[in-house]
Coordinates of C-alpha atoms in Angstrom, one line a residue:
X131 CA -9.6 2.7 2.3
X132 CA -10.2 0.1 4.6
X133 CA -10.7 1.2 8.8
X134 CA -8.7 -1.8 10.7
X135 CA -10.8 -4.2 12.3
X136 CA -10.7 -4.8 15.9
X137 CA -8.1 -8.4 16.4
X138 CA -9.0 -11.2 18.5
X139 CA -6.8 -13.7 20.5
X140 CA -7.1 -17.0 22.5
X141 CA -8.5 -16.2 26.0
X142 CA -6.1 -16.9 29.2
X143 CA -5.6 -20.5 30.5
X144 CA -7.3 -21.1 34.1
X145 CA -6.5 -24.7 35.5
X146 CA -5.2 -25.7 32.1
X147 CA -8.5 -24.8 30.7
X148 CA -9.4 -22.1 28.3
X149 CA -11.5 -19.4 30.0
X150 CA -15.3 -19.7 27.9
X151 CA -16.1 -16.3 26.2
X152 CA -19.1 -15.4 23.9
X153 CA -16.7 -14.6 21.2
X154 CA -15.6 -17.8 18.3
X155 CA -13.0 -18.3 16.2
X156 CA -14.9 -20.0 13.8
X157 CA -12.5 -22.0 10.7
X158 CA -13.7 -23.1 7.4
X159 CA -16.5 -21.0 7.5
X160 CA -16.8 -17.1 5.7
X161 CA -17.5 -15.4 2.6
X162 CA -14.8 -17.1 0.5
X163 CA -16.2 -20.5 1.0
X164 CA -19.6 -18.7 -0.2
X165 CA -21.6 -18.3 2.7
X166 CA -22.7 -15.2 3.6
X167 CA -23.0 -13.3 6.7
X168 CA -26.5 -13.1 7.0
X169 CA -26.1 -16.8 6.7
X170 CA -23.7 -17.7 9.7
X171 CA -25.5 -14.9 11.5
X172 CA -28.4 -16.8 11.2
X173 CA -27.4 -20.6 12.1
X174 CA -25.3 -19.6 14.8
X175 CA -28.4 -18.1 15.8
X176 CA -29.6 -21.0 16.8
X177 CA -27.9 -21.2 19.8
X178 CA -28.7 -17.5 21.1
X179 CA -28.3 -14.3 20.6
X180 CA -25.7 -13.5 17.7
X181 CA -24.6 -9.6 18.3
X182 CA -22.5 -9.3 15.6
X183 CA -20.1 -11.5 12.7
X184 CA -17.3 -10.4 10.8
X185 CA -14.4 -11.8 9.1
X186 CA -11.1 -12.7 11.5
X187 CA -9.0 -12.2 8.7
X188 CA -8.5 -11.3 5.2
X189 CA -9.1 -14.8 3.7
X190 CA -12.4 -14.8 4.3
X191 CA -12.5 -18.3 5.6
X192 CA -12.5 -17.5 9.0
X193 CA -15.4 -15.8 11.4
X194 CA -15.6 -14.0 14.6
X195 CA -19.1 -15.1 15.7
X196 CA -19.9 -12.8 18.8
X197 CA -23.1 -13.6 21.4
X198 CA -24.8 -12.0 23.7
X199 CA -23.7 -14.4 26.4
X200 CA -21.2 -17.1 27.1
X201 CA -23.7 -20.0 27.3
X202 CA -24.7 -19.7 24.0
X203 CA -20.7 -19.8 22.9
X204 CA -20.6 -23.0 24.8
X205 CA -23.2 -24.9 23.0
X206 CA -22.4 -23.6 19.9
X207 CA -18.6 -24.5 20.1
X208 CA -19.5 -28.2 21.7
X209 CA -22.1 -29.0 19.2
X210 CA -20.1 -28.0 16.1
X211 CA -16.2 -27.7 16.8
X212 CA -14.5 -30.9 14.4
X213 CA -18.0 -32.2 13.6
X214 CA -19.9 -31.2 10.0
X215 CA -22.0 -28.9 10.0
X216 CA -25.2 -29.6 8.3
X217 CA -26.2 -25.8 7.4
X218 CA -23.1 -25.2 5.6
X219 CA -22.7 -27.9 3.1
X220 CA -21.1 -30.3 5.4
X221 CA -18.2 -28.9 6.3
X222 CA -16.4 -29.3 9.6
X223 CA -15.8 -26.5 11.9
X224 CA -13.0 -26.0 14.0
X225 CA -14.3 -23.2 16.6
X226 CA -12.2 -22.0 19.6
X227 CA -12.5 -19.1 22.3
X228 CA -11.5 -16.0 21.5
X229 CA -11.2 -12.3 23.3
X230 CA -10.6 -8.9 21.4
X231 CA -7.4 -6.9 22.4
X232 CA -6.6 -3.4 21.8
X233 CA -4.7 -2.6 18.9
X234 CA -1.2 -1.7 19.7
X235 CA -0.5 1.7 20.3
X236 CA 1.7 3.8 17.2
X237 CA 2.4 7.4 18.0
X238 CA 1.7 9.6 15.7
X239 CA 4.8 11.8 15.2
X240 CA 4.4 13.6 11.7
X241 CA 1.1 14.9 10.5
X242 CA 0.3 13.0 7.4
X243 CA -1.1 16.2 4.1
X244 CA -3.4 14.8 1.4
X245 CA -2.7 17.6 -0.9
X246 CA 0.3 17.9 -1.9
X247 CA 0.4 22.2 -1.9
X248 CA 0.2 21.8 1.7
X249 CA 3.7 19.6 2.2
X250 CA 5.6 23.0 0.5
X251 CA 7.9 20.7 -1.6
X252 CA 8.1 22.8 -4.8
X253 CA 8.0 20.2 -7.7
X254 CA 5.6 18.2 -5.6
X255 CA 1.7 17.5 -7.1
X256 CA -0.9 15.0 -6.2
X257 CA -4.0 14.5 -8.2
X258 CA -6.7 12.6 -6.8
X259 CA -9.3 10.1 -8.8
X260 CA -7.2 10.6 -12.0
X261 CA -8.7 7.6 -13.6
X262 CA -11.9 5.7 -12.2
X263 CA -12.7 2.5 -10.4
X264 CA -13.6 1.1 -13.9
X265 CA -10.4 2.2 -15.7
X266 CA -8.6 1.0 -12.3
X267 CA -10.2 -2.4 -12.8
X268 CA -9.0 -2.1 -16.6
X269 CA -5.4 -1.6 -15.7
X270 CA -5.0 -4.1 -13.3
X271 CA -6.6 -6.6 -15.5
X272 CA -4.2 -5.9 -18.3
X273 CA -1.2 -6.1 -16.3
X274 CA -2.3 -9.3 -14.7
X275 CA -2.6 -10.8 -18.3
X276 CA 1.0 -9.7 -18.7
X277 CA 4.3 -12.4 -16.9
X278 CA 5.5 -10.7 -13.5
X279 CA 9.0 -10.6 -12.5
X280 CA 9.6 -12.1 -8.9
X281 CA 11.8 -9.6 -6.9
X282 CA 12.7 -10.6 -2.8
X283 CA 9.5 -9.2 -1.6
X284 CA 7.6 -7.7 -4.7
X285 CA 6.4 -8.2 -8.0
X286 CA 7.4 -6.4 -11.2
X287 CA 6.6 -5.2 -14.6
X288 CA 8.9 -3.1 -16.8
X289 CA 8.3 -2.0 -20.1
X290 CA 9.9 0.5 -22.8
X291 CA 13.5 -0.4 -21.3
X292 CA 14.1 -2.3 -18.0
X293 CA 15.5 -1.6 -15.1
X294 CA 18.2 -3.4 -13.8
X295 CA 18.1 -3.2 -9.8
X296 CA 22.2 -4.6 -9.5
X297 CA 23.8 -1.4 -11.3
X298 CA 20.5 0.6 -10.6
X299 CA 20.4 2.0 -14.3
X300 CA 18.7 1.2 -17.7
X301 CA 20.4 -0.7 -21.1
X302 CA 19.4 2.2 -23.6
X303 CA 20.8 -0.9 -25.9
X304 CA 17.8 -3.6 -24.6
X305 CA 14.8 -1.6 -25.6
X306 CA 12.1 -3.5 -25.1
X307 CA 9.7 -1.6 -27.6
X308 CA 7.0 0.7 -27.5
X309 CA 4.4 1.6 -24.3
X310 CA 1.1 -1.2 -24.7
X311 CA -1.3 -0.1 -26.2
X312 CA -3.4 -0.5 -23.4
X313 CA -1.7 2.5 -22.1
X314 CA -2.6 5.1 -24.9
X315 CA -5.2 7.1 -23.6
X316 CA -4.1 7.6 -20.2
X317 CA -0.3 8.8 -21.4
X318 CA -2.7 11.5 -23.5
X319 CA -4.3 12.2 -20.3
X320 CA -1.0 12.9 -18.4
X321 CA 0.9 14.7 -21.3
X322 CA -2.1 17.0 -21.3
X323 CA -1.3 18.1 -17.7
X324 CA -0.4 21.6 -17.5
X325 CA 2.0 20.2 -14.3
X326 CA 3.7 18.2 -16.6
X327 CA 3.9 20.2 -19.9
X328 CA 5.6 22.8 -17.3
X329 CA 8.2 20.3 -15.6
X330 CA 11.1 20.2 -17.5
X331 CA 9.5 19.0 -20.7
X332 CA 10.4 15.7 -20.0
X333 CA 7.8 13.7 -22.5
X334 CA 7.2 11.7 -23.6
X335 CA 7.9 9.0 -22.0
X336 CA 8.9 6.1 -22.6
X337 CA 9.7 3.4 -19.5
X338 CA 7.3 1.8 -16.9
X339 CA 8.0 0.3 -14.2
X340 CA 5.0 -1.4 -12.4
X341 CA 5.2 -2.8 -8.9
X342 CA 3.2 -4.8 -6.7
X343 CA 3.6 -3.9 -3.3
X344 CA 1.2 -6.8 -0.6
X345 CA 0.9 -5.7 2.9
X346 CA 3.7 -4.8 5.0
X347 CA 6.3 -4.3 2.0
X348 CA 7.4 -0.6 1.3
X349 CA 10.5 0.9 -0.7
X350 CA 14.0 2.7 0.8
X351 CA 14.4 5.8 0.4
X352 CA 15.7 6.9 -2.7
X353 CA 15.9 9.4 -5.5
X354 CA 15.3 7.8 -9.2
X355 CA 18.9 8.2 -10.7
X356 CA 19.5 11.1 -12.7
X357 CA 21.5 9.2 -15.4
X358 CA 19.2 6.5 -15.8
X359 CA 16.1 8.8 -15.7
X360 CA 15.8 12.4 -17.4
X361 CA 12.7 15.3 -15.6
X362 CA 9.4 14.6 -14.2
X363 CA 8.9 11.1 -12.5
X364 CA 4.9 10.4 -12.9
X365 CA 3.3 7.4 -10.6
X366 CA -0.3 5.9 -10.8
X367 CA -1.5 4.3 -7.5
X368 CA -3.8 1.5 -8.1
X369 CA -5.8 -0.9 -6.1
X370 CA -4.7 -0.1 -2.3
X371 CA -3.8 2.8 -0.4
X372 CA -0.2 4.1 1.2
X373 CA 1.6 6.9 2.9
X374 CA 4.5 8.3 1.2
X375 CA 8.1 9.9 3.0
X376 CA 10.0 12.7 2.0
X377 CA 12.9 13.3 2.9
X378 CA 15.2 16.0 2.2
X379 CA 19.3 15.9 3.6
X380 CA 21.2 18.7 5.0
X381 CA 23.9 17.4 3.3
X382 CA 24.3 19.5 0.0
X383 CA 21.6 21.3 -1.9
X384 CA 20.0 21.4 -4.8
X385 CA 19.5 23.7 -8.0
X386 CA 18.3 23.5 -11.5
X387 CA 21.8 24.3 -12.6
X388 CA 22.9 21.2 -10.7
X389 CA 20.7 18.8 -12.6
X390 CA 22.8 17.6 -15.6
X391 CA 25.7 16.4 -13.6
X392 CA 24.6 15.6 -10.3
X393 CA 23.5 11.4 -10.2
X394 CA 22.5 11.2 -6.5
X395 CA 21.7 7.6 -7.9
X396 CA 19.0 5.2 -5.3
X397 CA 20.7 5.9 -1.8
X398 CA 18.9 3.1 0.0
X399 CA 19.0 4.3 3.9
X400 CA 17.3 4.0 6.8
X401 CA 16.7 6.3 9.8
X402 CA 13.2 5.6 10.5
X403 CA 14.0 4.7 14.1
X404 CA 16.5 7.7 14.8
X405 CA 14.5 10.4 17.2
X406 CA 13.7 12.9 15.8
X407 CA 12.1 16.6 16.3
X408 CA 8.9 18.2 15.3
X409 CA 9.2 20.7 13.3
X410 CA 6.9 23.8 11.8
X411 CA 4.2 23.2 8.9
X412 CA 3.6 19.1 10.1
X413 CA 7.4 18.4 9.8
X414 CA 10.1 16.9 11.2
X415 CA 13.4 18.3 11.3
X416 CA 16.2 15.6 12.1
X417 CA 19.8 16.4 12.6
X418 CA 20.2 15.1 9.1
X419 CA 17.5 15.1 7.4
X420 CA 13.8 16.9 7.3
X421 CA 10.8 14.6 6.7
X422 CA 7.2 15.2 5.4
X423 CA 4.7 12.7 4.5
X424 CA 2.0 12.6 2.0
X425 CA -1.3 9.9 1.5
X426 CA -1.9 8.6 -1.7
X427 CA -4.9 7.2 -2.2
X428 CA -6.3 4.8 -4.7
X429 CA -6.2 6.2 -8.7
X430 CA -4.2 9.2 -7.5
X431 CA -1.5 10.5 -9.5
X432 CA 1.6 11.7 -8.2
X433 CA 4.3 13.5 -10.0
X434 CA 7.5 14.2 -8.8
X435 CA 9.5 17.3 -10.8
X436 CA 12.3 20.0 -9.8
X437 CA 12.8 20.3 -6.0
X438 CA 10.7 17.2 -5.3
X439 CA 12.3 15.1 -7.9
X440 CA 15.9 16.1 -7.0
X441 CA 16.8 17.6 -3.5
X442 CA 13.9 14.9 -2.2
X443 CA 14.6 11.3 -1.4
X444 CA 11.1 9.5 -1.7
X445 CA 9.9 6.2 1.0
X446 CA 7.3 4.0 1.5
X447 CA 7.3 2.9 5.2
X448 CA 7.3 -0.9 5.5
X449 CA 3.9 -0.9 7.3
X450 CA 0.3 -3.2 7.4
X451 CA -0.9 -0.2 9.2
X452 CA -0.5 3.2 8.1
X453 CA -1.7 6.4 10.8
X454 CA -3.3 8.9 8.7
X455 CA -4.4 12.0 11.0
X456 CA -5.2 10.0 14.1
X457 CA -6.9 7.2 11.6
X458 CA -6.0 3.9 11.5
X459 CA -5.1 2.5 7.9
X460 CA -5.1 -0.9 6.5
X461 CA -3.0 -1.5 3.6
X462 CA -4.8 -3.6 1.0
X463 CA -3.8 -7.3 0.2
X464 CA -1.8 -5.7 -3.0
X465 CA -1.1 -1.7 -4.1
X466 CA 0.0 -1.7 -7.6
X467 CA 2.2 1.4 -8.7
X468 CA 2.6 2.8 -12.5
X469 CA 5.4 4.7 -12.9
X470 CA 6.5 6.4 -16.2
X471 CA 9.6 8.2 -17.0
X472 CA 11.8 9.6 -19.5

């Protein structure tokens, strides 16, 4: 997981000029365009003192060159800004003053558990590094060989049977044919889980539903609908990290008994803003709801069964920037979900 960088804006305009500072925006330069940082550290150098260079963004076509002082900045930025740049290929720079600025303050309401004992959800388990960086790197791959469906803000895969977002349910009559292949040794992996050979013996399974979640794009709270979906809900986080909501209504209860009939269906709400109370254990106890919050990590596997997969409406908050025990989180440029079910 990725710490988030320090952000850097245009300086203050004095007499309609821009105030000079030793930072530059430097554009059309970075590691994307295949020039290194030792590189720009090192022609930028000649102007004076480089203290550090880093990428302004995620594209890696864009620099934060810092110097030791301000004169060096100047004749850096008027001997280079819209001319080529011999060093780098050519290229034309476009370099402007910049200033850092503190990151915008988020409190930090709920304490955020990384194992999933600790929330008290019965149902509820996390297991982290269930498949390596190679096997991560596999998966990815062969899902990225594979068409995507185009929702509003994500991408989608669905496999086994699909499932169709208007009437939130599945076609049992459009089956779309077996699990890939690709896909065998890590369902023998899961079915070989003592949590899941003990939650409601819901193999095997047979429906995935993989999602592509970019920065800043999360999920509503819901609970997967009990008509459409029978047991244990099992999800593979790949690629980028997220915090994951739970939150459990005072309206109504919950018991095994209750399963069968009960089709609490995707209630897509909310309350994120409403003010709310702490509570005991790193909860938060809302007139209408108690919240708890759980990280999940790259190649963790979550599984969702009883209590957690019933009574328990699960959320991703629509964030860039997730607060994890006083750390600040960047989301990765993609998270990529597997989830199987029955």
């Amino acid at each position: 997981m990725e710490t988030e960088k320090l952000k850097f804006v245009q300086p203050k305009c004095v007499g309609g000029q821009l105030v000079p500072t030793p930072y530059l925006y430097v554009a059309n330069c970075g590691p994307a365009l295949g020039l290194s940082l030792e590189t720009i550290a090192t022609v930028f150098g000649m102007f004076g003192t480089v203290t550090s260079v880093h990428t302004a963004d995620e594209s890696g076509t864009r620099m934060i060159v810092t110097y030791h002082g301000v004169a060096s900045a100047q004749a850096a930025k008027e001997s280079w800004d819209g001319y080529p740049c011999s060093y780098f290929g050519g290229r034309v720079l476009h370099i402007q003053y910049s200033v850092p600025c503190a990151p915008p303050k988020i409190e930090e309401t709920l304490a955020v558990f990384t194992v999933a004992s600790e929330t008290g959800i019965p149902g509820l388990y996390l297991i982290h590094n269930f498949v390596t960086e190679q096997e991560e790197h596999e998966l990815l791959a062969a899902v990225d060989e594979r068409p995507w469906q185009g929702l509003l803000k994500r991408r989608v895969q669905h496999y086994g049977y699909e499932f169709m977002y208007k009437t939130r349910n599945v076609d049992t009559e459009q089956y779309l044919g077996q699990l890939p292949l690709f896909l065998s040794d890590l369902l023998n992996r899961i079915s070989s889980l003592p949590e899941v050979n003990q939650a409601e013996n819901s193999l095997p399974l047979d429906q995935l539903t993989v999602n592509e979640y970019p920065p800043g794009v999360g999920l509503s709270p819901h609970i997967d609908t009990h008509s459409a979906f029978y047991g244990c809900i099992i999800s593979l986080s790949l690629a980028g990290p997220c915090i994951m909501e739970f939150r459990k209504y005072t309206s109504g209860g919950w018991s095994s008994s209750k399963e069968k009939d009960a089709d609490l269906g995707q209630l897509d709400i909310d309350l994120s803003g409403v003010e709310s109370n702490v509570g005991n254990q790193g909860s938060i106890k809302h007139p209408m709801f108690e919240r708890k919050v759980l990280c999940l990590p790259p190649r963790s596997l979550l599984l969702l069964s009883e209590e957690a997969r019933y009574a328990w409406h699960h959320y991703i908050p629509h964030h860039k920037v997730d607060i994890v025990n006083g750390e600040r989180i960047r989301r990765s440029l993609r998270r990529v979900s597997f989830t199987f079910r029955k």
